[in-house]
Amino acid sequence: MSKKYLIVVAALLAVGILMISACHDNRAIQSTNEVPAPAVKMVGDQIPEEIDNPLDIEVDACYLDGYSDMLSLARDAYLVVTGTVLSQEDHPYGYSVISKVRVQEVIKGVTEDNVIDIVQMKDRPLLEEGKSYALFLGDQPDADWYYVLGGCCQGIFDLQGERIFASNEGNRTFIESGQGMELIELRKLFG
């Protein structure tokens, strides 16, 4: 064999060994007596030991789902209401806010309650106390609250008298800027 051939083979062998050792997890060879850490279910950003009463909570949220038009948003809404925000409080686990809304009119769906709870993620545009809105809501199974459709913000429209207006960047394309939409037009979507 030529010297050049041996150098190439040795170089390839060295590169192969380096690649294998780089892909190998050295932490796996610490001790045969080591017990793997148990899987820990995270709740928000807290570990279970930090929670007074750890619960297995399921949350439905349309965090990433978005709508391209008002008709699609209306079709998927479980409940559409107009109402005024009475108060807000932090959710007990800290990842969201619960707003109490006095219902003025139910446009789609059914609720027997005059005041409903709406849960929103804290990192999204939140409802404001004292303001009136038209809200497109999703049902929260096994809970006593609703959530806002469309990434937690597309289903929020400012209500001024008998007109609704886009309230955020998420729904600006649904209603002509500045013009608003008559509530009667919104009601026609459902009836």
C-alpha positions as a printed Julia matrix, in Angstrom:
191×3 Matrix{Float64}:
   0.0    0.0    0.0
   1.16   3.45  -0.7
   1.89   5.95   2.02
  -0.71   8.34   0.54
  -3.42   5.66   0.72
  -2.61   4.92   4.4
  -2.81   8.62   5.29
  -6.24   8.92   3.62
  -7.53   5.79   5.4
  -6.16   7.02   8.75
  -7.75  10.46   8.23
 -11.13   8.92   7.35
 -10.91   6.63  10.36
 -10.12   9.59  12.64
 -13.04  11.61  11.23
 -15.36   8.62  11.7
 -14.29   8.19  15.33
 -14.8   11.92  15.97
 -18.28  11.8   14.42
 -19.31   8.78  16.46
 -18.03  10.27  19.7
 -19.71  13.62  18.94
 -23.06  11.88  18.45
 -22.71   9.8   21.58
 -24.29  11.13  24.78
 -21.52  10.88  27.37
 -24.01  11.63  30.17
 -25.55   8.19  29.61
 -22.41   6.46  30.96
 -22.31   8.05  34.41
 -23.22   5.2   36.69
 -25.03   1.91  36.54
 -26.63   2.74  39.91
 -28.1    6.01  38.66
 -31.92   6.07  38.53
 -33.44   8.13  35.71
 -35.27  11.28  36.82
 -39.06  10.85  36.84
 -41.07  12.68  34.21
 -42.51  15.89  35.62
 -45.66  17.36  34.15
 -45.33  21.13  33.98
 -48.33  23.33  34.72
 -47.68  26.72  33.21
 -44.19  27.65  34.26
 -44.46  26.17  37.76
 -43.31  22.78  38.92
 -45.93  20.77  40.83
 -44.2   21.27  44.2
 -44.87  25.01  43.89
 -48.61  24.54  43.44
 -50.8   24.28  46.52
 -53.31  21.99  44.89
 -51.89  20.47  41.7
 -54.63  19.58  39.25
 -54.63  18.04  35.84
 -56.18  20.92  33.88
 -57.24  20.81  30.25
 -57.5   24.14  28.47
 -59.02  24.67  25.05
 -57.68  27.74  23.32
 -57.48  28.9   19.75
 -54.09  30.39  20.34
 -52.69  29.89  16.86
 -55.84  29.34  14.84
 -56.73  32.37  12.8
 -59.57  33.42  10.55
 -59.41  35.19   7.21
 -62.92  36.65   7.33
 -65.86  37.45   9.58
 -68.02  34.65   8.13
 -65.52  31.93   9.12
 -65.18  33.41  12.6
 -68.98  33.56  12.95
 -69.42  29.97  11.73
 -67.0   28.55  14.33
 -68.28  30.62  17.27
 -70.11  28.69  19.96
 -71.47  31.91  21.45
 -71.6   35.48  20.11
 -72.62  38.17  22.59
 -72.47  41.86  23.2
 -71.58  42.93  26.7
 -69.58  45.09  29.08
 -66.56  43.97  31.1
 -67.37  44.29  34.82
 -64.11  43.06  36.36
 -60.96  41.03  35.82
 -58.89  38.71  37.97
 -55.82  36.57  37.48
 -56.48  32.89  36.92
 -55.37  30.91  40.02
 -52.49  29.33  38.07
 -51.25  32.65  36.73
 -51.13  32.04  32.97
 -54.34  33.85  32.11
 -56.92  36.45  33.11
 -60.63  35.86  33.71
 -62.95  38.72  32.75
 -66.53  38.92  34.02
 -68.77  40.24  31.24
 -72.38  41.38  31.69
 -74.24  40.05  28.64
 -76.43  42.61  26.89
 -77.46  40.48  23.92
 -76.93  36.9   22.78
 -76.55  36.97  18.99
 -75.61  33.31  18.51
 -75.84  30.37  20.9
 -77.53  30.06  24.25
 -76.56  31.13  27.75
 -78.8   31.45  30.76
 -76.24  33.59  32.56
 -76.42  37.39  32.66
 -72.72  37.47  33.56
 -70.23  35.14  31.86
 -66.53  34.48  32.48
 -64.06  34.77  29.61
 -60.52  33.44  29.96
 -57.67  35.03  27.98
 -53.96  34.34  27.81
 -51.98  37.15  29.45
 -49.74  37.69  26.43
 -52.67  38.6   24.14
 -54.68  41.86  23.93
 -56.94  41.76  26.99
 -60.48  43.01  27.4
 -60.68  46.27  29.36
 -62.87  46.88  32.41
 -65.81  49.17  31.66
 -65.6   48.71  27.86
 -68.34  47.17  25.73
 -67.62  44.55  23.09
 -69.09  42.12  20.6
 -67.4   38.81  21.42
 -67.04  35.64  19.35
 -66.45  32.87  21.87
 -65.54  29.22  22.0
 -66.9   26.79  24.57
 -64.61  25.53  27.32
 -65.82  21.97  28.02
 -65.98  21.05  31.71
 -65.31  24.64  32.78
 -67.44  27.64  33.65
 -65.9   30.03  31.14
 -65.51  30.75  27.45
 -62.46  31.73  25.4
 -62.06  34.27  22.59
 -61.78  32.75  19.11
 -59.04  33.51  16.63
 -55.75  33.52  18.48
 -57.45  34.96  21.55
 -58.01  38.31  19.84
 -59.76  38.07  16.45
 -63.09  37.49  18.17
 -63.02  40.84  20.04
 -64.78  43.85  18.5
 -65.31  47.23  20.14
 -68.99  48.05  20.57
 -70.11  51.68  20.24
 -73.86  52.07  20.26
 -75.23  49.88  17.46
 -71.89  49.54  15.62
 -68.89  47.27  16.07
 -65.31  48.19  15.16
 -62.08  46.24  14.79
 -60.32  46.28  18.15
 -56.88  44.95  17.21
 -54.57  44.01  14.33
 -56.0   40.48  14.28
 -59.41  41.54  12.97
 -58.71  44.81  11.09
 -59.39  43.13   7.74
 -62.88  41.98   8.82
 -64.42  45.46   9.01
 -63.64  48.54   6.92
 -61.41  50.8    8.97
 -63.33  53.65  10.55
 -66.65  52.52   9.08
 -67.51  49.84  11.56
 -70.36  47.4   11.05
 -73.97  47.77  12.12
 -75.08  45.19  14.69
 -78.02  44.42  12.44
 -75.53  43.22   9.78
 -73.84  41.0   12.36
 -77.22  39.56  13.38
 -77.93  38.73   9.7
 -74.9   36.41   9.66
 -76.83  34.11  12.02
 -80.32  34.36  10.9
